[in-house]
Amino acid sequence: MPVLFDKTFPGGCNTLPEGFWSAIDVWIKKPHVVNKRLCGVTETESKDVDREDLRFMLNNPVSDTLGDVFSFLANGVSPTHEEDKPWSSTVRTFIPKVNCYGKVLHKDVIVKDFGRQQVTFLPIEDDAEGQVSLKRGNVYQIRLCGSECDKWALELHVLDPDAWFSDGVVYPRLPWLSSDLLPKLVRWATECKHSEFRSTLSLLPVEKYSLVYQQLKDKYKAMVKVWPEVTDPEKFVYEDVAIATYLLVLWAEERAQKSLSSRQSFVDLGCGNGLLVHILTNEGHPGKGIDVRRRKIWDMYGPQTLLEEKAITPSESFLFPGTDWLIGNHSDELTPWIPVIAARRVISRHNLTQQLKSSYSCCYFVLPCCFFDFYGKYQRRHCKKSQYKEYIDFVSEVSEESGFSTEEDCLRIPSTKRVCLVGKSRNYQLSDEAKAEKRRALYIESRLANSTCGVTVQGSDIINDVTDSDRTSGRQWGAGFRPRDRVETIRNCASLPRDFIDGVVLEVANVLLRMTEDDFTDWNRGGSLSLSEVAGLLHQENLQLLKKECGGLQTLLKNNHQVFRVEGGRVHIRDWRDSKSIRADAKRKPVAPGALKTRPCWFHTHHPQGCPLQAEHCAFAHGPTDLRQSTRPLKKMKCDPF
């Protein structure tokens, strides 16, 4: 069989051949990471098969009709596969993001031949009556060729290229396999990385998730057009739709497992914009959201969406004994407290038995983002882990110490922080509640004892003079915790004195320009420095002032994007003739004749050679005569545009 496409590995690939099978497993189990029109697949358990088994799986008992398929399977440069030796096979069922196939199921029978280092994909269609048909024209094979590190290559073979059929979803275009899939497989096989976290949606049936997500997306996508907040509506609407989908499917599975007739109730702690609460309420789950700060969008939801503006302090007042689930979606300083609040018993003599049972059945869901401990910022302890992984492990530890059997999953959301923790059951019996409560109290006490004095939570100093009896008593077990301020403090370098900002910009720019002042032919673009090298240029008192701002030095440099380009942790002088600068400032409209220019051009004033652009092409003013005062009222800005 001729090679249709091939892709050579770079030299020195010491991850092969093991890396090849690791990469193939990604394509088998997670095709949606490459084919964005798929939501995922469901996969049957792998098993060994022979020719007769394959005939049965392909619903084709006549041996002659599958002769070319078996010949295709027998191809390979290292024919160590014995005639009677079984293949390893699995079957995957595709789940498109949008179901355009009705009741017809599209599957792949995947045959692995470890002796020949090849894997063959046999696509089949399974209709509503259970009739299976082989898509013979779309049978393809991926083969690893070579035996030396500098001669490895991937080859793509197709049974009948002229009969290849593409629908753009389950059956991609044949050139796509070469241009997109093969390079990805080469990279995955070369890197051969193992994720620190679980696979995406590992706790849910993916087909149910896909169906519910499409329904919710169609139902709530109009929110993007009326979003009143300053945050990105595309990100926040679709992210909350995805989180709501996850919870709705998770809760539906729980109702089926426990034979529950009523829908679960919930409280979203630190609910923010409240959209997640709005969706869950609309879908029939009674609940409410609480946040320290009211948002503009709250008024749009209507009275059926219950949202409270209130500061939450871990104490007896915030235990919610009648609630089925507590939710922490990017709940920041509340994140480590949520498993504790969900697990903790109500200290009251009234209906104590009923309250214990209610607390014992309470579950939680958290999606950690910012890194907080019980009483301040989380302090790293393990340098061998990523900071994110270490924090997820910390929250999981809190959950286990609180008495939960903790499960971890990875959401499908447009965010880098998408690992969630779920506590659905306890790791102790209800009769052992007293022992479990003592363990929680001792654990929280140990975290406070090990916390760093003077740590700040959202600008408020922690109270360090709380007595031992206060910390372990029922009403004061959250003493020392300070919720964030009701009014958000903006710390993005915009509040720094303008003279200070201008001085830092000029100092850094001059150093970059001096690096290449004797080595340029056209216009001096300067050299580049790492952020740590730039920090070394500044006085210690200036650095301390910057550290009080979120992002610090990097934020200041990025705010002054007219002058600097920060990429890959390095700082460069921006050249506005460069396509990178144009793309980075794509939102800025082209300069029209007579355009209003309300800010001076830094390069015209400070660069030894002036601005690389002519005045009519520059968006900033070249001198006082080019500077015009705006007659429009100034908008309230969250950050300096430069």
XYZ file of C-alpha atoms in Angstrom:
642
model
C 0.000 0.000 0.000
C 1.609 3.348 -1.021
C 2.401 6.000 1.579
C -0.121 8.812 1.230
C 1.466 11.218 3.718
C 4.430 11.057 6.053
C 6.007 13.190 8.736
C 9.603 12.836 9.910
C 10.546 13.150 13.546
C 13.279 15.564 14.631
C 16.612 14.018 15.555
C 17.323 12.658 19.010
C 13.830 11.336 19.752
C 14.513 9.140 22.759
C 10.785 8.895 23.568
C 10.104 6.449 20.724
C 8.519 4.004 20.228
C 6.700 4.390 23.584
C 5.871 7.994 22.762
C 4.145 6.904 19.553
C 1.607 4.809 21.440
C 1.141 7.560 24.001
C 0.336 10.010 21.187
C -2.006 7.528 19.491
C -3.899 7.122 22.771
C -4.509 10.889 22.832
C -5.998 10.728 19.322
C -8.101 7.707 20.278
C -9.395 8.978 23.616
C -9.428 12.761 23.014
C -9.940 13.467 19.303
C -11.684 16.727 20.208
C -8.348 18.347 21.083
C -7.590 18.338 17.346
C -11.030 18.040 15.739
C -12.908 20.961 17.302
C -16.251 19.790 15.886
C -16.262 16.855 18.279
C -17.271 16.971 21.919
C -15.461 13.714 22.617
C -15.884 9.948 22.376
C -17.098 7.070 24.470
C -14.818 4.060 24.447
C -15.360 0.378 25.088
C -12.868 -1.679 27.006
C -9.883 -2.890 25.016
C -9.718 -6.583 24.194
C -7.789 -8.972 21.989
C -9.436 -9.998 18.706
C -8.644 -12.266 15.765
C -10.010 -12.272 12.207
C -13.248 -13.980 13.183
C -13.848 -11.470 15.961
C -13.301 -8.594 13.544
C -15.741 -10.064 11.041
C -18.345 -10.240 13.786
C -17.640 -6.649 14.954
C -17.903 -5.383 11.377
C -21.107 -7.392 10.845
C -19.626 -9.072 7.796
C -19.352 -12.873 8.108
C -18.370 -13.367 4.460
C -14.598 -13.746 4.396
C -14.067 -12.642 0.774
C -15.582 -9.192 1.253
C -13.039 -8.268 3.918
C -10.004 -9.662 2.133
C -8.587 -6.250 1.231
C -9.138 -5.023 4.800
C -7.201 -7.949 6.277
C -4.447 -7.440 3.692
C -4.326 -3.805 4.766
C -3.982 -4.873 8.394
C -1.139 -7.236 7.461
C 0.942 -4.474 5.832
C 3.993 -3.227 7.657
C 7.735 -3.015 7.440
C 8.273 -5.330 10.424
C 5.876 -8.260 9.931
C 6.407 -9.809 13.356
C 2.681 -10.277 13.834
C 1.960 -13.970 13.661
C -1.017 -15.123 11.598
C -2.897 -16.584 14.544
C -1.849 -13.955 17.094
C -4.751 -11.665 18.110
C -4.762 -7.892 17.698
C -5.570 -5.432 20.462
C -8.793 -3.637 19.635
C -11.174 -1.046 21.039
C -14.302 0.662 19.767
C -14.959 4.370 20.148
C -18.249 6.161 19.468
C -18.019 9.770 18.290
C -19.979 12.525 20.029
C -20.282 15.568 17.730
C -20.803 18.986 19.308
C -23.912 19.334 17.156
C -25.712 16.092 16.359
C -26.302 16.070 12.606
C -26.679 12.297 12.253
C -29.988 11.589 13.978
C -29.990 8.106 15.532
C -27.065 6.819 13.454
C -23.969 6.189 15.592
C -20.556 6.730 14.036
C -17.830 4.516 15.454
C -14.266 3.407 14.888
C -13.046 -0.135 15.392
C -9.402 0.532 16.296
C -6.899 -2.249 15.763
C -3.431 -1.923 17.325
C -0.558 -4.003 15.988
C 2.340 -3.557 18.430
C 4.629 -5.818 16.421
C 4.404 -3.671 13.290
C 4.098 -0.386 15.270
C 0.887 0.559 13.510
C -2.744 1.286 14.307
C -5.669 0.921 11.890
C -8.992 2.770 12.077
C -12.026 0.958 10.678
C -15.001 3.384 10.627
C -18.455 1.862 10.956
C -21.991 3.250 11.120
C -24.577 1.737 13.465
C -28.206 2.634 12.648
C -31.301 2.558 14.866
C -32.045 -1.064 13.910
C -28.562 -2.172 14.957
C -27.316 -2.681 11.393
C -23.562 -2.105 11.127
C -21.897 -1.022 7.896
C -18.194 -0.506 7.247
C -17.105 2.789 5.633
C -14.510 1.061 3.491
C -13.380 4.245 1.738
C -12.395 5.848 5.052
C -10.240 3.027 6.427
C -6.815 4.458 7.315
C -3.667 3.423 9.130
C -0.949 5.319 11.025
C 2.415 3.612 11.115
C 5.678 4.323 12.942
C 8.657 3.536 10.716
C 12.329 3.406 11.569
C 14.514 1.921 14.270
C 17.138 4.610 14.915
C 16.622 7.880 16.743
C 17.371 10.079 13.743
C 15.308 8.053 11.239
C 11.863 7.802 12.821
C 8.854 8.813 10.726
C 5.066 8.612 10.813
C 3.291 7.327 7.721
C -0.379 7.644 6.839
C -1.868 4.895 4.676
C -5.423 4.854 3.289
C -7.173 1.754 1.955
C -8.860 3.567 -0.939
C -7.932 7.279 -1.217
C -10.172 7.823 -4.254
C -13.230 6.717 -2.256
C -12.522 8.903 0.781
C -15.647 10.683 2.047
C -15.561 13.844 4.183
C -18.407 15.507 6.076
C -16.179 17.847 8.090
C -17.238 16.377 11.443
C -16.648 12.677 12.046
C -14.956 12.253 8.669
C -12.408 15.066 8.199
C -10.820 15.940 4.881
C -7.981 13.634 3.898
C -5.365 16.456 3.632
C -6.356 17.498 7.165
C -4.970 14.230 8.511
C -1.602 15.243 7.093
C -1.608 18.982 7.797
C -3.127 18.876 11.291
C -3.172 15.389 12.775
C 0.275 14.029 11.856
C 2.220 17.093 13.154
C 0.248 16.892 16.418
C 1.068 13.202 16.787
C 4.758 13.888 16.158
C 4.783 16.624 18.824
C 2.897 14.519 21.364
C 5.142 11.514 20.724
C 8.261 13.671 21.073
C 7.171 15.391 24.267
C 5.519 12.280 25.715
C 4.160 14.325 28.623
C 1.850 12.986 31.276
C -0.706 15.466 32.577
C -0.699 16.332 36.263
C -4.499 16.171 36.254
C -7.368 13.881 35.328
C -8.790 13.701 31.825
C -11.476 16.193 30.863
C -15.005 15.286 32.024
C -13.777 12.028 33.550
C -16.660 11.879 36.075
C -19.487 12.394 33.573
C -20.999 10.647 30.541
C -19.674 12.836 27.721
C -22.663 12.232 25.441
C -25.060 13.622 28.060
C -22.783 16.578 28.701
C -22.656 17.395 24.972
C -26.429 17.310 24.634
C -27.109 19.499 27.685
C -24.353 21.958 26.750
C -25.818 22.559 23.290
C -29.255 23.115 24.800
C -27.984 25.610 27.379
C -25.734 27.374 24.886
C -28.663 28.005 22.532
C -30.842 29.080 25.445
C -28.455 31.573 27.073
C -26.233 32.808 24.219
C -28.315 36.004 24.000
C -26.668 37.080 27.284
C -23.544 37.924 25.300
C -25.349 40.793 23.524
C -26.739 42.416 26.688
C -23.774 41.867 29.041
C -23.449 45.073 31.131
C -20.197 44.236 32.927
C -16.701 45.315 31.843
C -15.606 41.660 31.675
C -15.481 39.725 28.400
C -19.017 38.390 27.731
C -17.858 35.664 25.333
C -15.626 34.130 27.993
C -17.866 34.502 31.025
C -21.172 33.511 29.445
C -19.900 30.353 27.766
C -17.739 29.446 30.760
C -20.693 29.658 33.139
C -22.848 27.724 30.654
C -20.216 24.968 30.667
C -19.978 24.935 34.481
C -23.767 24.839 34.756
C -23.840 21.962 32.265
C -21.316 20.043 34.348
C -23.327 20.512 37.541
C -26.670 19.662 35.930
C -25.329 16.409 34.482
C -23.505 15.592 37.730
C -26.689 16.155 39.716
C -28.803 14.154 37.261
C -26.411 11.232 37.689
C -26.619 11.601 41.466
C -30.441 11.549 41.389
C -30.415 8.398 39.294
C -27.848 6.735 41.547
C -29.607 7.620 44.812
C -33.186 7.399 43.436
C -33.884 11.018 44.362
C -37.164 12.532 43.195
C -36.489 16.234 43.851
C -33.817 18.403 42.305
C -30.824 19.329 44.451
C -30.704 22.686 46.223
C -27.554 24.799 46.216
C -25.810 27.917 47.517
C -23.124 29.593 45.394
C -20.604 31.241 47.746
C -18.860 34.159 46.070
C -21.245 34.057 43.108
C -19.807 37.118 41.323
C -21.934 38.044 38.307
C -24.562 35.473 39.369
C -25.026 33.945 35.916
C -24.347 30.419 37.199
C -27.038 30.883 39.865
C -29.431 32.241 37.222
C -28.950 29.231 34.927
C -29.214 26.616 37.669
C -32.358 28.277 39.036
C -33.944 28.462 35.579
C -33.216 24.760 35.101
C -35.264 23.884 38.175
C -32.763 23.766 41.053
C -33.705 25.876 44.109
C -30.826 27.945 45.365
C -29.207 31.322 45.790
C -25.935 33.145 45.374
C -24.054 35.263 47.907
C -21.306 37.754 47.167
C -19.714 40.606 49.044
C -20.308 42.972 46.130
C -23.404 43.532 44.005
C -22.982 43.472 40.198
C -24.829 45.490 37.558
C -26.130 42.376 35.839
C -28.012 41.212 38.927
C -30.917 43.516 38.062
C -31.385 41.762 34.705
C -32.153 38.316 36.081
C -35.525 38.925 37.675
C -36.895 38.041 41.132
C -36.689 34.256 40.605
C -32.863 34.451 40.774
C -31.974 34.938 44.440
C -28.749 36.901 44.952
C -27.590 38.402 48.248
C -24.989 41.099 48.806
C -23.311 39.932 51.987
C -19.825 39.278 53.336
C -19.326 35.597 54.132
C -17.349 34.695 57.247
C -16.747 31.011 58.085
C -18.815 30.601 61.233
C -21.999 29.061 62.548
C -23.961 31.707 60.642
C -22.851 30.299 57.283
C -23.349 26.535 57.502
C -26.525 26.119 55.359
C -27.664 22.840 56.978
C -30.646 22.339 54.643
C -28.647 22.776 51.435
C -27.667 19.816 49.251
C -24.672 21.410 47.484
C -22.283 24.291 48.144
C -20.613 25.809 45.076
C -17.353 27.740 44.913
C -16.754 28.996 41.365
C -13.520 31.018 41.468
C -14.383 31.820 45.080
C -10.861 33.068 45.930
C -10.354 33.440 49.722
C -13.419 31.267 50.420
C -12.130 28.305 48.385
C -10.422 26.285 51.157
C -13.299 27.000 53.537
C -16.032 25.548 51.315
C -15.288 21.851 52.064
C -15.151 22.769 55.760
C -18.456 24.654 55.648
C -20.080 21.795 53.727
C -18.886 19.212 56.250
C -19.205 21.069 59.529
C -22.057 20.286 61.882
C -24.419 22.886 63.313
C -23.718 23.473 66.987
C -27.211 23.781 68.396
C -29.363 21.772 70.770
C -32.508 22.257 68.695
C -33.150 19.335 66.330
C -29.489 18.319 66.657
C -30.013 14.836 65.176
C -31.782 16.205 62.108
C -29.119 18.895 61.633
C -26.328 16.340 61.827
C -27.973 14.231 59.121
C -28.519 17.304 56.957
C -24.895 18.379 57.321
C -23.670 14.841 56.690
C -25.463 14.730 53.333
C -24.240 18.148 52.148
C -21.902 18.005 49.122
C -19.655 20.600 47.492
C -18.131 21.642 44.159
C -15.153 24.030 43.946
C -13.283 25.404 40.953
C -10.125 26.943 42.482
C -8.507 29.930 40.808
C -6.503 32.333 42.979
C -4.330 30.722 45.637
C -5.610 31.307 49.175
C -5.076 29.494 52.461
C -7.529 29.764 55.372
C -6.134 33.063 56.623
C -4.274 34.636 53.727
C -2.393 33.961 50.522
C -1.265 30.369 50.061
C 2.447 29.881 50.683
C 4.210 27.333 48.470
C 5.815 24.282 50.067
C 6.728 21.938 47.168
C 9.009 23.306 44.470
C 8.819 20.093 42.409
C 5.143 20.677 41.565
C 3.629 23.464 39.545
C 2.040 26.131 41.711
C -1.387 25.256 40.356
C -0.985 21.526 41.017
C 0.280 22.209 44.516
C -2.752 24.363 45.298
C -5.198 21.801 43.916
C -3.522 19.193 46.125
C -3.854 21.533 49.116
C -7.613 22.032 48.612
C -7.961 18.274 48.146
C -6.109 17.781 51.435
C -8.523 20.202 53.122
C -11.409 18.191 51.697
C -10.041 14.883 52.974
C -9.342 16.344 56.423
C -12.884 17.721 56.445
C -14.187 14.201 55.952
C -14.906 13.966 52.220
C -14.004 11.276 49.723
C -12.667 13.756 47.183
C -12.872 13.440 43.411
C -10.980 15.532 40.875
C -12.051 16.382 37.349
C -11.134 18.754 34.548
C -13.813 21.005 33.041
C -14.144 21.969 29.399
C -14.085 25.753 29.780
C -12.121 28.622 28.157
C -9.770 28.988 31.131
C -6.345 27.764 32.204
C -7.725 27.120 35.707
C -10.238 24.376 34.960
C -9.583 21.634 37.512
C -12.481 21.150 39.907
C -12.866 19.172 43.126
C -16.077 17.384 44.072
C -17.088 16.046 47.469
C -20.128 13.785 47.145
C -19.632 11.370 50.056
C -17.883 11.160 53.428
C -14.927 9.062 54.477
C -16.440 8.407 57.917
C -19.748 7.173 59.340
C -22.372 9.538 60.743
C -21.837 8.007 64.181
C -18.218 9.255 64.075
C -19.221 12.890 63.575
C -17.677 14.032 66.871
C -14.276 12.571 65.962
C -14.484 14.065 62.470
C -15.316 17.495 63.908
C -12.314 17.347 66.236
C -10.058 16.456 63.296
C -11.361 19.456 61.305
C -10.772 21.838 64.193
C -7.213 20.599 64.765
C -6.415 20.848 61.061
C -7.650 24.442 60.779
C -5.739 25.311 63.947
C -2.550 23.838 62.478
C -2.947 25.911 59.298
C -3.296 29.104 61.332
C -0.290 28.184 63.490
C 1.825 27.676 60.368
C 0.584 30.794 58.567
C 2.962 33.696 58.095
C 2.368 36.667 60.368
C 1.384 39.810 58.574
C -0.052 38.095 55.502
C -2.601 40.319 53.821
C -5.986 39.267 52.476
C -7.295 41.692 49.862
C -5.644 44.645 51.577
C -6.831 43.837 55.134
C -4.368 42.726 57.800
C -5.151 39.477 59.538
C -6.038 39.667 63.196
C -3.210 37.886 65.008
C -4.461 38.167 68.587
C -7.308 35.633 68.378
C -7.319 33.372 71.437
C -7.160 29.580 71.234
C -10.656 29.259 72.665
C -12.020 31.655 70.045
C -10.520 29.707 67.171
C -11.871 26.334 68.244
C -15.234 27.392 69.624
C -18.361 26.839 67.582
C -19.080 30.468 66.779
C -15.512 31.667 66.217
C -13.936 28.847 64.208
C -13.350 31.265 61.323
C -11.911 34.011 63.519
C -8.920 35.599 61.836
C -10.495 35.301 58.382
C -11.235 38.645 56.742
C -13.445 38.776 53.638
C -12.491 41.053 50.779
C -13.546 44.689 50.906
C -16.984 45.596 49.601
C -15.398 48.230 47.350
C -12.790 46.663 45.078
C -9.385 48.296 45.216
C -7.980 48.796 41.719
C -4.296 47.929 41.706
C -3.040 47.924 38.124
C -0.442 50.726 38.310
C -3.025 53.303 37.156
C -3.030 54.951 40.585
C 0.746 55.491 40.624
C 1.984 59.076 40.117
C 2.400 59.908 36.444
C 5.902 61.287 37.042
C 6.927 57.993 38.626
C 5.574 55.968 35.673
C 7.229 58.258 33.124
C 10.539 57.991 34.973
C 10.504 54.174 34.988
C 9.541 54.055 31.297
C 12.341 56.442 30.304
C 14.940 54.626 32.417
C 14.127 51.182 30.966
C 13.833 52.454 27.386
C 17.195 54.241 27.517
C 18.929 51.061 28.707
C 17.370 49.058 25.853
C 18.400 51.693 23.283
C 21.999 51.844 24.535
C 22.329 48.081 24.017
C 22.331 48.554 20.198
C 23.268 52.202 19.681
C 26.358 51.210 17.646
C 24.708 48.344 15.789
C 21.733 49.563 13.746
C 21.313 50.735 10.164
C 17.788 52.162 10.005
C 16.056 52.992 13.281
C 17.302 51.831 16.652
C 14.920 49.172 17.971
C 17.097 48.545 21.012
C 17.924 45.239 22.613
C 15.890 43.096 24.976
C 15.995 42.308 28.687
C 14.292 39.753 30.870
C 11.861 41.047 33.477
C 14.311 40.130 36.233
C 17.049 42.137 34.482
C 14.715 45.113 34.166
C 13.893 44.823 37.868
C 17.621 44.993 38.599
C 17.757 48.441 36.995
C 15.330 49.984 39.469
C 15.929 51.263 42.989
C 14.642 49.102 45.811
C 12.075 51.669 46.958
C 10.644 51.841 43.440
C 10.350 48.063 43.295
C 8.541 48.004 46.648
C 6.082 50.578 45.339
C 5.440 48.435 42.245
C 5.013 45.253 44.272
C 1.965 46.777 45.937
C 0.267 46.810 42.524
C -1.201 43.647 40.959
C 1.341 42.438 38.431
C 3.941 44.989 39.498
C 6.652 45.827 36.989
C 5.231 43.654 34.216
C 1.855 45.402 34.501
C 3.475 48.823 34.243
C 5.426 47.841 31.134
C 2.395 46.281 29.459
C 0.269 49.317 30.301
C 2.838 51.392 28.410
C 2.387 49.347 25.269
C 3.048 52.388 23.062
C 6.722 52.071 24.087
C 7.251 48.419 25.026
C 6.475 44.941 23.734
C 6.581 42.215 26.431
C 6.783 38.682 25.016
C 7.981 35.458 26.565
C 9.116 37.240 29.717
C 11.367 39.640 27.765
C 10.978 43.376 27.202
C 11.540 44.989 23.781
C 11.151 48.469 22.291
C 8.016 48.474 20.133
C 8.449 49.285 16.454
C 5.113 50.452 15.064
C 6.168 49.519 11.537
C 6.362 45.875 12.609
C 3.409 43.591 11.852
C 3.541 42.239 15.436
C 2.834 45.708 16.801
C -0.007 46.227 14.350
C -1.624 42.920 15.308
C -1.167 43.646 19.007
C -3.013 46.938 18.581
C -5.634 45.583 16.183
C -8.497 47.288 18.033
C -7.083 50.719 17.193
C -8.651 52.171 14.041
C -6.402 53.379 11.179
C -5.368 57.010 11.503
C -7.692 59.110 9.352
C -6.760 62.552 7.945
C -7.336 65.173 10.630
C -7.825 62.508 13.305
C -8.098 63.614 16.914
C -4.837 62.947 18.778
C -5.053 63.516 22.505
C -1.787 61.898 23.655
C 1.789 62.758 22.724
C 4.037 60.309 20.884
C 6.719 59.029 23.244
C 9.132 58.235 20.411
C 8.802 61.699 18.846
C 9.831 63.227 22.188
C 12.341 60.752 23.636
C 13.817 58.477 20.946
C 17.150 59.762 19.568
C 15.833 59.302 16.010
C 12.274 60.300 16.692
C 9.211 58.287 15.698
C 9.644 55.707 12.899
C 6.272 56.782 11.472
C 5.341 60.011 9.743
C 2.998 62.249 11.718
C 0.060 61.515 9.422
C 0.468 57.761 10.017
C 1.069 57.867 13.779
C -1.862 57.583 16.182
C -0.105 59.859 18.666
C 0.675 63.552 18.491
C 4.013 64.732 17.052
C 4.432 67.976 18.936
C 1.966 70.533 20.343
C 0.577 71.519 16.944
C -0.514 67.916 16.346
C -2.138 67.605 19.786
C -5.841 68.380 19.955
C -7.983 68.572 23.054
C -10.912 66.196 23.125
C -14.360 67.751 23.502
C -15.891 64.473 24.622
C -16.335 63.776 28.364
C -13.616 61.574 29.786
C -14.566 57.931 30.336
C -13.836 56.272 33.605
C -10.943 53.935 32.829
C -9.780 50.979 34.871
C -6.224 51.224 33.644
C -3.865 53.534 31.824
C -4.143 52.775 28.056
C -0.418 53.206 27.691
